[in-house]
Amino acid sequence: MKLSHFLMPTMKEQPAEADTKAHGLMLRAGLIRRLTAGVHSFLPLGWRVIKKIEQIIREEQNRFDSQEINMPVLNPRELWDETNRWTEFGDVLFRLKDRRDRDLCLGPTHEEVITDLARSFVSSYRELPQTWYQIQTKFRDEARPRAGVVRGRQFIMMDAYSMDYTQDGLDKSYDNQRIIYERIYKRCGLDYTIVGASSGLMGGTGSEEFMLMTPDGEDTIITCSGCGYSANSEVAESRLLVESEVVENPPEPEEVHTPDTRTIDSVSEFLNVRPMDLMKSLLVMADGDKPLLALIRGDQDANETKLMTAIGSEFRPMEPHEIQDLTGAEPGFIGPIGWKKKPRIIVDKSIIEGASYITGANKDHYHLKNAVAGRDFPMEEIVDFRIVSDGERCPNCDSKIKISRAIELGHIFKLGTKYSKLMKAEYTDSKGGDYPIIMGCYGIGLERIMSGAIDLHSDENGICWPASLAPFDFSIISLMQSESGIMEKAEEIYDKLTGLGLDVLWDNREYNPGVKFKDADLIGIPIHLIIGKSFLKDGTVELKNRKTQERRTIKPEVAVEEMIKLRHEMLNELKESVDLMK
């Protein structure tokens, strides 16, 4: 491809809309262009990278006999009603009506459609296992799109689905996808950490995320260097540095006047106690319109995702008037003691049975001292829903944990029979019994791989693409083009490389050398061949490694051979990291 006829609108400066390093480089290098919030066009360079990622994904999925399919983006409401996710997905789901007033949605994921296919075509255990996958555009109406293509409202995803008739079969399918994902990321030149994760709206019996550590990440990851424990903050646990102490022979609860003290800080200051001596009472509406009281130690905060998992449904904080109607007290004076009809109560693990706390008295401007957990209020549902803090102790080995930011590259789930039971996707076993198909689902964000690669492989001058993802294999930069022999030699080498089926971008523009060099470094093609001053001086050309900036002078006669050799070395580095998995 000759750059004089190639769409590559580069920018000198970081655009104001860029909110991460990778986002800025995508815009500056002319990979993408924003259309509206969370929606981008891929320009030729960016689309070439996406196609390279697709190729790697297909090769690795096909290596394990996965079968590629394509499912509709438009989904009828009826399928989503079968799993109740038409309601559960809430505002994230793009909804529309056709001309006959039928409800449809734009698929954010395809569990319902794949389960419908399975119940249509799988009837016997002899037809299992199966793994089907697609690479397709998805839609989610994100409240706060960010980081360019990382959290968009329209994105490209590889979603795979496995179907088995035994739990062992699911475990094997899941492990196969785990291996596939690792091979994909290694071939893309990505470092990753596998962490335990929340299954969220996908449901199922367990899941893991593949994370790229980066300061620009939107996720929070907890890791332990002592034992290797790692988890997303949405499921991570830790040990508190200081735990509440069990009280021997505690007195009965005592009502104390606490005028206008509605916060943990104001109550602890007024009563001259530590925040950890208090207990927060969080009143929410769960599972539609059912009140629920969540209790947590005063110096801790609730993680909404962990709390949702503990509750088993989505929830919302109760409005002040709802709290007043239910308890007779204002927010800030609520507690678990003295209810006429107790709501469901969930207690965080930071509350220790037998320890004494200060809590709201369900009476305006009053609190209760000496509220003993397990004596004065029930400890029946004890779960972990607090936010883990840096420096706390690992739940497994007691070493210090570390909190880092990360980008989610992919997510794998053991769905079990959640969808097959609801949608009656069954197989017949060898004895004639009918059972729900045991399923798994596995998702990779292609734009996230692109963004992660840029984040990991870039410097002050621009992108340094891994050879496996580069939009072109080589960049030829011809300088002093009016001088005799320059263009002829550039075209000769260009023709030889393209004749071998290699992708070459030849910068044949009538620009000064500084502009050409800056653009070449910015777009990050891994190998540059410079034909200019040295060619006029002694008939040589320069071979440059974009990542290391190393340059060496070679004869034009061996240029093609040396360029291919350097590319093979770069690809072999990636291949060796994959081979180490064996």
mmCIF file of C-alpha atoms in Angstrom, residues 97-331:
data_model
loop_
_atom_site.group_PDB
_atom_site.id
_atom_site.type_symbol
_atom_site.label_atom_id
_atom_site.label_comp_id
_atom_site.label_asym_id
_atom_site.label_seq_id
_atom_site.Cartn_x
_atom_site.Cartn_y
_atom_site.Cartn_z
ATOM 1 C CA LYS A 97 -39.922 -1.967 18.323
ATOM 2 C CA ASP A 98 -40.526 -3.094 14.761
ATOM 3 C CA ARG A 99 -43.324 -1.772 12.547
ATOM 4 C CA ARG A 100 -45.712 -4.341 14.046
ATOM 5 C CA ASP A 101 -44.996 -3.043 17.559
ATOM 6 C CA ARG A 102 -43.034 -6.167 18.556
ATOM 7 C CA ASP A 103 -40.287 -5.718 21.142
ATOM 8 C CA LEU A 104 -36.711 -6.407 20.044
ATOM 9 C CA CYS A 105 -33.274 -5.767 21.487
ATOM 10 C CA LEU A 106 -29.753 -5.408 20.129
ATOM 11 C CA GLY A 107 -27.796 -8.333 21.529
ATOM 12 C CA PRO A 108 -25.289 -7.434 24.269
ATOM 13 C CA THR A 109 -24.491 -11.155 24.546
ATOM 14 C CA HIS A 110 -26.050 -14.301 23.096
ATOM 15 C CA GLU A 111 -26.804 -16.877 25.811
ATOM 16 C CA GLU A 112 -30.508 -16.877 24.959
ATOM 17 C CA VAL A 113 -29.946 -17.319 21.222
ATOM 18 C CA ILE A 114 -27.324 -20.044 21.661
ATOM 19 C CA THR A 115 -29.591 -21.927 24.081
ATOM 20 C CA ASP A 116 -32.434 -21.669 21.583
ATOM 21 C CA LEU A 117 -30.146 -23.187 18.928
ATOM 22 C CA ALA A 118 -29.077 -25.935 21.328
ATOM 23 C CA ARG A 119 -32.653 -26.943 22.165
ATOM 24 C CA SER A 120 -33.444 -26.995 18.443
ATOM 25 C CA PHE A 121 -30.526 -29.148 17.305
ATOM 26 C CA VAL A 122 -29.129 -31.074 20.301
ATOM 27 C CA SER A 123 -31.274 -33.939 21.547
ATOM 28 C CA SER A 124 -28.901 -36.735 22.603
ATOM 29 C CA TYR A 125 -25.776 -37.046 24.734
ATOM 30 C CA ARG A 126 -24.171 -38.563 21.622
ATOM 31 C CA GLU A 127 -24.228 -35.085 20.040
ATOM 32 C CA LEU A 128 -22.247 -33.588 22.914
ATOM 33 C CA PRO A 129 -19.859 -31.939 23.605
ATOM 34 C CA GLN A 130 -20.224 -28.961 21.295
ATOM 35 C CA THR A 131 -18.462 -25.575 21.256
ATOM 36 C CA TRP A 132 -19.749 -22.805 19.007
ATOM 37 C CA TYR A 133 -18.311 -19.312 18.655
ATOM 38 C CA GLN A 134 -18.817 -16.100 16.737
ATOM 39 C CA ILE A 135 -17.039 -12.768 16.233
ATOM 40 C CA GLN A 136 -19.695 -10.100 16.154
ATOM 41 C CA THR A 137 -20.648 -6.530 17.015
ATOM 42 C CA LYS A 138 -22.445 -6.176 20.353
ATOM 43 C CA PHE A 139 -24.426 -3.304 21.842
ATOM 44 C CA ARG A 140 -24.709 -2.104 25.444
ATOM 45 C CA ASP A 141 -26.081 1.267 26.472
ATOM 46 C CA GLU A 142 -23.288 2.061 28.918
ATOM 47 C CA ALA A 143 -24.075 4.912 31.291
ATOM 48 C CA ARG A 144 -20.509 6.261 31.129
ATOM 49 C CA PRO A 145 -18.570 5.192 28.019
ATOM 50 C CA ARG A 146 -14.832 5.723 28.539
ATOM 51 C CA ALA A 147 -11.334 4.953 27.293
ATOM 52 C CA GLY A 148 -12.357 5.154 23.652
ATOM 53 C CA VAL A 149 -13.151 1.649 22.429
ATOM 54 C CA VAL A 150 -12.538 -0.070 25.798
ATOM 55 C CA ARG A 151 -15.958 0.691 27.271
ATOM 56 C CA GLY A 152 -18.112 1.526 24.296
ATOM 57 C CA ARG A 153 -21.782 1.209 23.510
ATOM 58 C CA GLN A 154 -20.931 -0.717 20.346
ATOM 59 C CA PHE A 155 -18.033 -3.178 20.401
ATOM 60 C CA ILE A 156 -16.631 -6.285 18.721
ATOM 61 C CA MET A 157 -16.607 -9.472 20.750
ATOM 62 C CA MET A 158 -15.706 -13.097 20.313
ATOM 63 C CA ASP A 159 -18.251 -15.066 22.301
ATOM 64 C CA ALA A 160 -17.969 -18.844 22.553
ATOM 65 C CA TYR A 161 -20.411 -21.296 24.139
ATOM 66 C CA SER A 162 -19.790 -24.866 25.243
ATOM 67 C CA MET A 163 -22.389 -27.599 25.774
ATOM 68 C CA ASP A 164 -21.754 -30.813 27.724
ATOM 69 C CA TYR A 165 -23.718 -33.546 29.455
ATOM 70 C CA THR A 166 -21.526 -33.952 32.554
ATOM 71 C CA GLN A 167 -19.879 -31.572 35.002
ATOM 72 C CA ASP A 168 -16.527 -33.136 34.127
ATOM 73 C CA GLY A 169 -17.271 -32.332 30.506
ATOM 74 C CA LEU A 170 -17.938 -28.687 31.389
ATOM 75 C CA ASP A 171 -14.702 -28.567 33.380
ATOM 76 C CA LYS A 172 -12.784 -29.848 30.352
ATOM 77 C CA SER A 173 -14.470 -27.401 27.962
ATOM 78 C CA TYR A 174 -13.786 -24.565 30.402
ATOM 79 C CA ASP A 175 -10.130 -25.588 30.751
ATOM 80 C CA ASN A 176 -9.803 -25.774 26.961
ATOM 81 C CA GLN A 177 -11.111 -22.234 26.609
ATOM 82 C CA ARG A 178 -8.760 -21.115 29.364
ATOM 83 C CA ILE A 179 -5.851 -22.511 27.330
ATOM 84 C CA ILE A 180 -7.209 -20.929 24.133
ATOM 85 C CA TYR A 181 -7.397 -17.542 25.834
ATOM 86 C CA GLU A 182 -3.859 -17.804 27.168
ATOM 87 C CA ARG A 183 -2.556 -18.731 23.720
ATOM 88 C CA ILE A 184 -4.434 -15.824 22.125
ATOM 89 C CA TYR A 185 -3.076 -13.277 24.581
ATOM 90 C CA LYS A 186 0.473 -14.566 24.352
ATOM 91 C CA ARG A 187 0.354 -14.476 20.554
ATOM 92 C CA CYS A 188 -0.890 -10.888 20.807
ATOM 93 C CA GLY A 189 2.079 -9.985 23.005
ATOM 94 C CA LEU A 190 -0.015 -9.313 26.106
ATOM 95 C CA ASP A 191 0.878 -9.871 29.741
ATOM 96 C CA TYR A 192 -2.158 -10.923 31.744
ATOM 97 C CA THR A 193 -3.264 -11.991 35.195
ATOM 98 C CA ILE A 194 -6.091 -14.495 35.700
ATOM 99 C CA VAL A 195 -8.349 -13.520 38.598
ATOM 100 C CA GLY A 196 -11.491 -14.855 40.225
ATOM 101 C CA ALA A 197 -14.486 -12.748 39.209
ATOM 102 C CA SER A 198 -18.173 -12.104 39.722
ATOM 103 C CA SER A 199 -20.590 -13.833 37.359
ATOM 104 C CA GLY A 200 -22.925 -10.831 37.523
ATOM 105 C CA LEU A 201 -25.882 -10.919 35.140
ATOM 106 C CA MET A 202 -24.407 -13.925 33.324
ATOM 107 C CA GLY A 203 -24.994 -16.167 36.332
ATOM 108 C CA GLY A 204 -23.554 -19.631 36.773
ATOM 109 C CA THR A 205 -21.256 -21.408 39.182
ATOM 110 C CA GLY A 206 -17.958 -19.598 38.687
ATOM 111 C CA SER A 207 -15.934 -17.323 36.457
ATOM 112 C CA GLU A 208 -12.476 -15.909 35.835
ATOM 113 C CA GLU A 209 -11.219 -12.763 34.152
ATOM 114 C CA PHE A 210 -8.040 -12.179 32.162
ATOM 115 C CA MET A 211 -6.700 -8.796 33.238
ATOM 116 C CA LEU A 212 -3.983 -6.485 31.925
ATOM 117 C CA MET A 213 -2.452 -4.425 34.717
ATOM 118 C CA THR A 214 -2.367 -0.730 33.796
ATOM 119 C CA PRO A 215 -2.815 2.570 35.666
ATOM 120 C CA ASP A 216 -5.508 3.444 33.102
ATOM 121 C CA GLY A 217 -7.577 0.367 33.957
ATOM 122 C CA GLU A 218 -11.221 0.636 34.989
ATOM 123 C CA ASP A 219 -11.180 -2.496 37.164
ATOM 124 C CA THR A 220 -9.620 -2.993 40.594
ATOM 125 C CA ILE A 221 -7.605 -6.168 41.161
ATOM 126 C CA ILE A 222 -6.421 -7.632 44.460
ATOM 127 C CA THR A 223 -3.256 -9.749 44.394
ATOM 128 C CA CYS A 224 -1.031 -11.447 46.959
ATOM 129 C CA SER A 225 2.668 -12.005 46.249
ATOM 130 C CA GLY A 226 2.854 -14.499 49.099
ATOM 131 C CA CYS A 227 0.611 -17.241 47.714
ATOM 132 C CA GLY A 228 -0.512 -15.973 44.297
ATOM 133 C CA TYR A 229 -4.098 -15.216 45.351
ATOM 134 C CA SER A 230 -5.771 -12.875 42.858
ATOM 135 C CA ALA A 231 -9.336 -11.675 42.422
ATOM 136 C CA ASN A 232 -11.399 -8.858 41.033
ATOM 137 C CA SER A 233 -12.496 -6.464 43.774
ATOM 138 C CA GLU A 234 -16.075 -7.578 43.038
ATOM 139 C CA VAL A 235 -15.356 -10.970 44.647
ATOM 140 C CA ALA A 236 -12.075 -10.449 46.537
ATOM 141 C CA GLU A 237 -11.850 -11.090 50.257
ATOM 142 C CA SER A 238 -9.252 -10.042 52.812
ATOM 143 C CA ARG A 239 -8.599 -10.076 56.524
ATOM 144 C CA LEU A 240 -9.064 -6.853 58.457
ATOM 145 C CA LEU A 241 -5.961 -5.461 60.132
ATOM 146 C CA VAL A 242 -7.960 -4.954 63.352
ATOM 147 C CA GLU A 243 -10.996 -7.093 64.165
ATOM 148 C CA SER A 244 -13.765 -6.324 66.641
ATOM 149 C CA GLU A 245 -13.320 -7.948 70.046
ATOM 150 C CA VAL A 246 -15.854 -10.245 71.678
ATOM 151 C CA VAL A 247 -17.176 -8.703 74.904
ATOM 152 C CA GLU A 248 -17.521 -10.759 78.104
ATOM 153 C CA ASN A 249 -20.808 -10.208 79.987
ATOM 154 C CA PRO A 250 -21.868 -7.141 77.992
ATOM 155 C CA PRO A 251 -24.591 -4.851 79.386
ATOM 156 C CA GLU A 252 -27.986 -4.538 77.749
ATOM 157 C CA PRO A 253 -28.500 -2.065 74.886
ATOM 158 C CA GLU A 254 -28.654 1.532 76.111
ATOM 159 C CA GLU A 255 -30.363 4.375 74.282
ATOM 160 C CA VAL A 256 -28.259 7.557 74.000
ATOM 161 C CA HIS A 257 -29.271 10.962 72.694
ATOM 162 C CA THR A 258 -27.234 11.863 69.591
ATOM 163 C CA PRO A 259 -28.766 15.056 68.173
ATOM 164 C CA ASP A 260 -28.192 15.703 64.455
ATOM 165 C CA THR A 261 -25.539 12.977 64.143
ATOM 166 C CA ARG A 262 -26.422 11.160 60.939
ATOM 167 C CA THR A 263 -22.999 9.948 59.809
ATOM 168 C CA ILE A 264 -20.412 7.540 61.166
ATOM 169 C CA ASP A 265 -17.889 10.362 61.621
ATOM 170 C CA SER A 266 -20.310 12.652 63.463
ATOM 171 C CA VAL A 267 -21.520 9.872 65.797
ATOM 172 C CA SER A 268 -17.991 8.652 66.587
ATOM 173 C CA GLU A 269 -16.887 12.231 67.318
ATOM 174 C CA PHE A 270 -19.948 12.968 69.454
ATOM 175 C CA LEU A 271 -19.577 9.774 71.522
ATOM 176 C CA ASN A 272 -15.757 9.848 71.452
ATOM 177 C CA VAL A 273 -15.431 6.341 69.988
ATOM 178 C CA ARG A 274 -13.711 4.836 66.959
ATOM 179 C CA PRO A 275 -15.649 4.418 63.688
ATOM 180 C CA MET A 276 -14.977 0.662 63.958
ATOM 181 C CA ASP A 277 -17.036 0.639 67.181
ATOM 182 C CA LEU A 278 -20.117 1.614 65.184
ATOM 183 C CA MET A 279 -22.269 -0.364 62.777
ATOM 184 C CA LYS A 280 -23.706 0.934 59.501
ATOM 185 C CA SER A 281 -27.244 -0.045 58.563
ATOM 186 C CA LEU A 282 -27.970 0.059 54.833
ATOM 187 C CA LEU A 283 -31.647 -0.155 53.912
ATOM 188 C CA VAL A 284 -32.339 -1.193 50.326
ATOM 189 C CA MET A 285 -35.176 -2.476 48.175
ATOM 190 C CA ALA A 286 -34.256 -5.847 46.687
ATOM 191 C CA ASP A 287 -35.959 -8.271 44.339
ATOM 192 C CA GLY A 288 -38.465 -5.661 43.274
ATOM 193 C CA ASP A 289 -40.039 -4.183 46.390
ATOM 194 C CA LYS A 290 -38.754 -6.192 49.353
ATOM 195 C CA PRO A 291 -36.927 -4.230 52.094
ATOM 196 C CA LEU A 292 -33.544 -5.593 53.148
ATOM 197 C CA LEU A 293 -31.164 -4.433 55.879
ATOM 198 C CA ALA A 294 -27.421 -4.857 55.285
ATOM 199 C CA LEU A 295 -25.130 -4.440 58.301
ATOM 200 C CA ILE A 296 -21.424 -3.611 58.086
ATOM 201 C CA ARG A 297 -18.814 -2.269 60.508
ATOM 202 C CA GLY A 298 -18.678 1.509 60.720
ATOM 203 C CA ASP A 299 -15.201 1.944 59.258
ATOM 204 C CA GLN A 300 -15.970 -0.249 56.228
ATOM 205 C CA ASP A 301 -17.850 0.401 52.978
ATOM 206 C CA ALA A 302 -20.075 -1.889 50.924
ATOM 207 C CA ASN A 303 -19.101 -3.149 47.479
ATOM 208 C CA GLU A 304 -22.312 -2.945 45.453
ATOM 209 C CA THR A 305 -21.500 -5.911 43.219
ATOM 210 C CA LYS A 306 -20.653 -8.158 46.166
ATOM 211 C CA LEU A 307 -23.814 -7.038 47.933
ATOM 212 C CA MET A 308 -25.902 -7.756 44.825
ATOM 213 C CA THR A 309 -24.389 -11.247 44.663
ATOM 214 C CA ALA A 310 -25.133 -11.796 48.353
ATOM 215 C CA ILE A 311 -28.717 -10.598 47.977
ATOM 216 C CA GLY A 312 -29.269 -12.628 44.829
ATOM 217 C CA SER A 313 -30.865 -9.811 42.850
ATOM 218 C CA GLU A 314 -30.388 -6.199 41.881
ATOM 219 C CA PHE A 315 -31.246 -3.608 44.527
ATOM 220 C CA ARG A 316 -31.601 0.115 45.044
ATOM 221 C CA PRO A 317 -31.101 2.318 48.096
ATOM 222 C CA MET A 318 -34.372 3.175 49.787
ATOM 223 C CA GLU A 319 -35.560 6.769 49.477
ATOM 224 C CA PRO A 320 -35.658 8.859 52.699
ATOM 225 C CA HIS A 321 -39.470 8.848 52.753
ATOM 226 C CA GLU A 322 -39.505 5.044 52.335
ATOM 227 C CA ILE A 323 -37.122 4.669 55.281
ATOM 228 C CA GLN A 324 -39.276 7.010 57.375
ATOM 229 C CA ASP A 325 -42.452 5.092 56.509
ATOM 230 C CA LEU A 326 -40.844 1.728 57.288
ATOM 231 C CA THR A 327 -38.947 2.547 60.493
ATOM 232 C CA GLY A 328 -40.441 5.772 61.787
ATOM 233 C CA ALA A 329 -36.963 7.310 61.795
ATOM 234 C CA GLU A 330 -34.840 9.435 59.497
ATOM 235 C CA PRO A 331 -31.847 7.996 57.613
#
